[in-house]
Amino acid sequence: MKDQILEILSRSNVFLTGGGGVGKSYLTASIIRHYKENFKNVVILGSTGISAVSLGGVSLHSFFKFGYCKDYEELRRLDYRQKDKLSKLRNMLDACDLLVIDEISMVSSNVMEMIRYRLLTSKFKGRVLIVGDFYQLPPVQKEQNESKLFNFLYAFNSSAWEDMKFTNIELLVSKRTNDLKFYKILSRLRVGELDDEMMAYIESLRVDAIEPD
């Protein structure tokens, strides 16, 4: 699979997805290692600081100098006050062969537009590899209320997503369990499916608590 993705990255940006335990992180690390071993420049980013650390990167807000901006218009105003920082950023993007963004599900459509703006206003000529599962954690919302709770504007809702023309690759085989029936049920639960047969199987796994002596 690594060789297939590397071949696709030679001609296209890539969105790597799949449920938990299918090997997204392992495969991403393997691709990063391949680029570095071939003396290519890789920038590794995460939607949060924690997700960035797992791959040895930094948060995308820190790298792209987004500050506290919520959208493209706020970012343009901020940029007038940070021209020196932007000059260094453009140099890094100019030298970048592969830009990796992990936990893409937590990136909002506005932030995706801001990322695209940064790439367009630099001399970025590399490829973008984004990784994550949109069935997992959604973008962080500044204002949480009932009417907006399920109204998340994900990265794929942005025009930037369409402009960047990602090739979608979904990993389907679990690397963490040999129990295929259990894994298939978890995969169906992941997309919101639940029926009587699934309920019966889950119920059969229940273990009554054992009272301590």
Coordinates of N, CA and C in Angstrom, one line a residue, residues 2-3 5-7 26-43 97-98:
K2 N 2.0 1.2 0.7 CA 2.9 2.4 0.8 C 3.3 2.8 -0.6
D3 N 3.7 1.8 -1.4 CA 4.2 2.1 -2.8 C 3.1 2.7 -3.6
I5 N 0.6 4.5 -2.6 CA 0.3 5.9 -2.2 C 1.5 6.8 -2.7
L6 N 2.7 6.3 -2.6 CA 3.8 7.1 -3.1 C 3.7 7.4 -4.6
E7 N 3.2 6.4 -5.3 CA 3.0 6.6 -6.8 C 2.0 7.6 -7.0
Y26 N 0.6 4.3 11.1 CA 1.8 3.5 10.7 C 2.1 3.8 9.2
L27 N 1.1 3.8 8.4 CA 1.4 4.1 6.9 C 1.9 5.5 6.7
T28 N 1.3 6.4 7.4 CA 1.8 7.8 7.3 C 3.2 8.0 7.7
A29 N 3.6 7.4 8.8 CA 4.9 7.4 9.3 C 5.9 6.8 8.3
S30 N 5.5 5.7 7.7 CA 6.3 5.0 6.7 C 6.5 5.9 5.5
I31 N 5.5 6.6 5.0 CA 5.6 7.5 3.9 C 6.5 8.7 4.2
I32 N 6.4 9.2 5.4 CA 7.3 10.3 5.8 C 8.7 9.9 5.9
R33 N 8.9 8.7 6.4 CA 10.3 8.1 6.5 C 10.9 7.9 5.1
H34 N 10.1 7.5 4.1 CA 10.5 7.3 2.7 C 11.0 8.6 2.1
Y35 N 10.2 9.6 2.3 CA 10.6 11.0 1.8 C 11.9 11.4 2.4
K36 N 12.0 11.3 3.7 CA 13.2 11.8 4.4 C 14.5 11.0 4.0
E37 N 14.3 9.7 3.8 CA 15.4 8.8 3.4 C 15.9 9.2 2.0
N38 N 15.0 9.8 1.2 CA 15.3 10.2 -0.2 C 15.6 11.7 -0.2
F39 N 16.0 12.3 0.9 CA 16.4 13.7 1.1 C 15.4 14.7 0.6
K40 N 14.1 14.4 0.9 CA 13.0 15.3 0.6 C 12.6 16.0 1.8
N41 N 12.1 17.2 1.7 CA 11.7 18.0 2.8 C 10.2 17.8 3.1
V42 N 10.0 17.4 4.4 CA 8.6 17.1 4.8 C 8.2 18.0 5.9
V43 N 7.0 18.6 5.8 CA 6.5 19.4 6.9 C 5.3 18.6 7.5
D97 N 8.6 19.4 0.0 CA 8.2 18.4 -1.0 C 6.8 17.7 -0.6
L98 N 6.6 17.6 0.7 CA 5.4 16.9 1.2 C 4.9 17.6 2.4

